[in-house]
PDB file of C-alpha atoms in Angstrom:
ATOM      1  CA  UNK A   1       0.000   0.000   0.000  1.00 90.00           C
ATOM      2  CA  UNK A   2       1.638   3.426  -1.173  1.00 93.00           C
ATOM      3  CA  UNK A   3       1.584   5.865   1.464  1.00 96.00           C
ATOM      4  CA  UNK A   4       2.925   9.208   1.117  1.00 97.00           C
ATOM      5  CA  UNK A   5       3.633  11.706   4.499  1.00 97.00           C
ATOM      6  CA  UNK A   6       4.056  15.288   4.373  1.00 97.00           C
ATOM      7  CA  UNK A   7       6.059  16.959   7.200  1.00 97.00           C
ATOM      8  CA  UNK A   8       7.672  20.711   7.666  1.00 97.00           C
ATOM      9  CA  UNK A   9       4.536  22.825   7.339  1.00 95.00           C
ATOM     10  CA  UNK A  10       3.840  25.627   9.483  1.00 97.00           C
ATOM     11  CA  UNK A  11       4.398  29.329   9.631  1.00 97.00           C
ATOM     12  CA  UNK A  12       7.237  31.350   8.071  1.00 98.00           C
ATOM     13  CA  UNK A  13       7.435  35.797   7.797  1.00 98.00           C
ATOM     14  CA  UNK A  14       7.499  36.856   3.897  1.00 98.00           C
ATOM     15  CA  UNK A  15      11.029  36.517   2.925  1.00 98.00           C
ATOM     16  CA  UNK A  16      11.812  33.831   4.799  1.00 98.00           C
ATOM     17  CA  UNK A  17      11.784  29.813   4.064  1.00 98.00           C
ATOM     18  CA  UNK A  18      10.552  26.205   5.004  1.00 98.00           C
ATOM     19  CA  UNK A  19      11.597  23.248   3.728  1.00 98.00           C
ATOM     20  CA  UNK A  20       8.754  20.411   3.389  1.00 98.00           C
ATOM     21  CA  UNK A  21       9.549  16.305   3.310  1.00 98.00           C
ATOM     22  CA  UNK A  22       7.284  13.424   1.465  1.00 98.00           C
ATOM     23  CA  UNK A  23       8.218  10.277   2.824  1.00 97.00           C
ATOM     24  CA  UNK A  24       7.296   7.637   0.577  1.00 96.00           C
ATOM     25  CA  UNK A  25       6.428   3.962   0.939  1.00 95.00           C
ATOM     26  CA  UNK A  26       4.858   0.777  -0.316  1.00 93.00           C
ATOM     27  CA  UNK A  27       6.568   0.309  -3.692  1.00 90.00           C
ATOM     28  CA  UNK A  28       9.144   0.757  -5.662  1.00 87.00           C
ATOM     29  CA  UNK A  29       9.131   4.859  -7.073  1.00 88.00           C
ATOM     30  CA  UNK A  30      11.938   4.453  -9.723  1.00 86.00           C
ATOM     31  CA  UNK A  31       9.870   5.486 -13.010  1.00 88.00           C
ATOM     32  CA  UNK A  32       7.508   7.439 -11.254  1.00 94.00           C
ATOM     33  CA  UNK A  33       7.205  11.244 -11.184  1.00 96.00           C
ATOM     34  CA  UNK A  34       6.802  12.908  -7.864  1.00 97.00           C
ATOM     35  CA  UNK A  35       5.220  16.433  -7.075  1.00 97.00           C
ATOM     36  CA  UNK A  36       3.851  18.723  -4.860  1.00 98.00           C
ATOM     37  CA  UNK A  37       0.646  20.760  -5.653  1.00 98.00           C
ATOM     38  CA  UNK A  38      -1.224  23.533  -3.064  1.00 98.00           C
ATOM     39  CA  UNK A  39      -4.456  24.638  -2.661  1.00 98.00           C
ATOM     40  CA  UNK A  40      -5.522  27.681  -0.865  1.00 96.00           C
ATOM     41  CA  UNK A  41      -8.694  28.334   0.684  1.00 92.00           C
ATOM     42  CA  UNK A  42     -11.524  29.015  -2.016  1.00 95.00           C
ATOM     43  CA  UNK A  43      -9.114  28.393  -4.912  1.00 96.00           C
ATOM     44  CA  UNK A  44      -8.009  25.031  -7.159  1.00 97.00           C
ATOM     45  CA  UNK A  45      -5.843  22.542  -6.148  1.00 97.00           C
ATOM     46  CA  UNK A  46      -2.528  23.829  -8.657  1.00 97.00           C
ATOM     47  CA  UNK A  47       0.682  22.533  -9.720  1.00 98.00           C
ATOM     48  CA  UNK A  48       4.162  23.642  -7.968  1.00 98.00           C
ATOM     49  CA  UNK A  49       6.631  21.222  -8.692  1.00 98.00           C
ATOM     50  CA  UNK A  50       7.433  17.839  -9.971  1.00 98.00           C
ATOM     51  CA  UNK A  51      10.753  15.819 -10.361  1.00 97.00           C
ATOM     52  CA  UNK A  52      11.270  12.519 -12.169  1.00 94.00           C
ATOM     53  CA  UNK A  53      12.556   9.792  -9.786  1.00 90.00           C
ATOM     54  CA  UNK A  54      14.606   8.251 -11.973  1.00 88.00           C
ATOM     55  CA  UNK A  55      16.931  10.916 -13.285  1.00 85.00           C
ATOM     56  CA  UNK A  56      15.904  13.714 -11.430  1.00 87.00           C
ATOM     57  CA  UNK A  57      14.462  15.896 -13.889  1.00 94.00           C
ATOM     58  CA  UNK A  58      12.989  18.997 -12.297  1.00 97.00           C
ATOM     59  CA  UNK A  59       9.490  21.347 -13.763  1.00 97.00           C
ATOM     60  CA  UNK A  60       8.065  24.031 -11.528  1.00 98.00           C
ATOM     61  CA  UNK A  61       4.986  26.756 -11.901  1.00 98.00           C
ATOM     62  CA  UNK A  62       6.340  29.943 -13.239  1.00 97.00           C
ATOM     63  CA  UNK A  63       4.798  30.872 -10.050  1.00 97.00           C
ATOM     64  CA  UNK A  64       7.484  29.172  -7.829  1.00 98.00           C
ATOM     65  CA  UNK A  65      10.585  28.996 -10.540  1.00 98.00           C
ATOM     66  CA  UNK A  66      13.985  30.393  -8.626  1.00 97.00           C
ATOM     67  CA  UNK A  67      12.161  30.702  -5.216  1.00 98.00           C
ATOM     68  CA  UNK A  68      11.162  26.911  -4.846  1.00 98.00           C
ATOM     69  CA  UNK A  69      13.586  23.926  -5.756  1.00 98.00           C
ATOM     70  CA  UNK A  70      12.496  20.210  -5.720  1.00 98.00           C
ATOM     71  CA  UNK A  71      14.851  16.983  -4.656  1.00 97.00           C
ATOM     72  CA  UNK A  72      14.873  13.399  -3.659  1.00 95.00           C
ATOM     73  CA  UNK A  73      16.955  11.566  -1.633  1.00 94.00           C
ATOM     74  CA  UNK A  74      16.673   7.838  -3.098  1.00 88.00           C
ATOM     75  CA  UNK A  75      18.256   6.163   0.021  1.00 90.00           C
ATOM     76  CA  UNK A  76      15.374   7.836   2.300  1.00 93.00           C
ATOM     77  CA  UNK A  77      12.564   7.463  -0.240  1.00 93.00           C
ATOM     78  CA  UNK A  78      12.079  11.341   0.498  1.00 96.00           C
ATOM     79  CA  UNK A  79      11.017  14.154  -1.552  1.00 97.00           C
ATOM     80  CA  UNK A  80      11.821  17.621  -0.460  1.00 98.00           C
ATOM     81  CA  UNK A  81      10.097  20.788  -1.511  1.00 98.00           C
ATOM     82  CA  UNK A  82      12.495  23.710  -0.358  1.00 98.00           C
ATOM     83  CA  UNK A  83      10.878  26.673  -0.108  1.00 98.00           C
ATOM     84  CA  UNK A  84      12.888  30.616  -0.253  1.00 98.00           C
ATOM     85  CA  UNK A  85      11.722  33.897  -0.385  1.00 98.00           C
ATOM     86  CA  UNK A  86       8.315  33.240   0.676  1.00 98.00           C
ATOM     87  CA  UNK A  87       5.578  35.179  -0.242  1.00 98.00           C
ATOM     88  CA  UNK A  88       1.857  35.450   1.377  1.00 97.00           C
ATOM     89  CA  UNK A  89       0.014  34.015  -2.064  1.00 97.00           C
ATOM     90  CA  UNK A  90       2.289  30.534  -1.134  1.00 98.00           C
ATOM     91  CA  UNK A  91       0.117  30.514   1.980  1.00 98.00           C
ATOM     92  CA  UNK A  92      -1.927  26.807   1.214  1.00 98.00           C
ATOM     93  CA  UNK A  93      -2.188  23.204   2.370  1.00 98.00           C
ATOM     94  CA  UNK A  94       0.555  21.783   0.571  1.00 98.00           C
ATOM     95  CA  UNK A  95       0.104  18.176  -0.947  1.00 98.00           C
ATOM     96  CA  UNK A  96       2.500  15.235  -2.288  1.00 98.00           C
ATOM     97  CA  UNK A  97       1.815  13.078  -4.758  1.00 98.00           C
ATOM     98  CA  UNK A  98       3.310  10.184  -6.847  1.00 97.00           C
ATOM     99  CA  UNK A  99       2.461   8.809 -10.361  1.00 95.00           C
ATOM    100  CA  UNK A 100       3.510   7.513 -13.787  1.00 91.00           C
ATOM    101  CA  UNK A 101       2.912  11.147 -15.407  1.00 87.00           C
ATOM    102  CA  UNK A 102       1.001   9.803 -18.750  1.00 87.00           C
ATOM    103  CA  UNK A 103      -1.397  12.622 -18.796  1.00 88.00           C
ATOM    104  CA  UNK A 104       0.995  15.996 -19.451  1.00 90.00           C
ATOM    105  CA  UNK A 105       4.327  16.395 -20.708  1.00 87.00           C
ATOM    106  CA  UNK A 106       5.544  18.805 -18.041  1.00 90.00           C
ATOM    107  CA  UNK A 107       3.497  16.684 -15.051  1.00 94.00           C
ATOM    108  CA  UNK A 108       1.373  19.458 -14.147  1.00 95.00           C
ATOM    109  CA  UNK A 109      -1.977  18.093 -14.302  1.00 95.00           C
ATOM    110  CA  UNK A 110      -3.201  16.009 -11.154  1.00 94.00           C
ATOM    111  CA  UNK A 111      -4.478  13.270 -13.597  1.00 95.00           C
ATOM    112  CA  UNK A 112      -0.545  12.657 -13.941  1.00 95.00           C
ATOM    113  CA  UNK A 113      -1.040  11.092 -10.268  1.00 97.00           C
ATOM    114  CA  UNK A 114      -2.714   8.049  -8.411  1.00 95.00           C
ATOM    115  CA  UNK A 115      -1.482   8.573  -5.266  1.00 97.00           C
ATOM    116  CA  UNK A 116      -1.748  11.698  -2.760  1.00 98.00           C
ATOM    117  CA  UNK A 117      -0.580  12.128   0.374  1.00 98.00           C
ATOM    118  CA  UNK A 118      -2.662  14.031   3.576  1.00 97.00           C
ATOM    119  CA  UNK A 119      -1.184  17.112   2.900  1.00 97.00           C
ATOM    120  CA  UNK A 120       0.519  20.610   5.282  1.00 98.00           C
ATOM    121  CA  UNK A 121      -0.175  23.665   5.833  1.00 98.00           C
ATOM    122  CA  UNK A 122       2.541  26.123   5.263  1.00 98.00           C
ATOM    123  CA  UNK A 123       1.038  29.674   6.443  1.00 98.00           C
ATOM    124  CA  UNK A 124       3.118  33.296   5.116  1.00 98.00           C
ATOM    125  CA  UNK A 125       2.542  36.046   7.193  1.00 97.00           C
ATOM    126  CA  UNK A 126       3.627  39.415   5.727  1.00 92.00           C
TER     127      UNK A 126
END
């Protein structure tokens, strides 16, 4: 059973940074894609970041790209979302998610992933 676990939400001052974890487990992840996507209150679930486990390709929103960098550590089975220069519009729950990316070429559609974790919230204040 895949189970994904976010950890390293919570609050952070505009300019600063937090850096979030996805522990993964329950299969094997090499071929899959992993990402994080947020949703804030009243608004769409929407892309932020993905990285290929296998190679480590990296794709972020425009919205994130040179504040927000994506890695994986393949020993831990971790994903890390690291998080600078933080604005108040990043204020959202803050999901992980794993999957074999058929639907989009850059992996920034949710249908690119069956499995989602619980999620964190990662609050900006300005």
């Amino acid at each position: 059973q895949v189970q994904l676990v976010e950890s390293g939400g919570g609050v952070a001052q505009a300019g600063g940074s937090l850096r979030l974890s996805c522990a993964a487990s329950g299969r094997t992840f090499s071929g899959y894609i992993m990402g994080w996507f947020r949703q804030a209150p009243g608004k769409e679930r929407e892309f932020v970041a993905a990285i290929r486990w296998s190679g480590g390709s990296t794709y972020y929103a425009d919205s994130v790209k040179g504040r927000f960098t994506i890695s994986r550590d393949n020993a831990k089975n971790t994903v890390y979302l690291q998080m600078n220069k933080l604005k108040p519009e990043d204020t959202a729950v803050y999901y992980c998610a794993a999957g074999v990316g058929y639907y989009s070429s850059t992996y920034s559609h949710h249908r690119d992933y069956d499995y989602w974790g619980q999620g964190t919230q990662v609050t900006v204040s300005s």
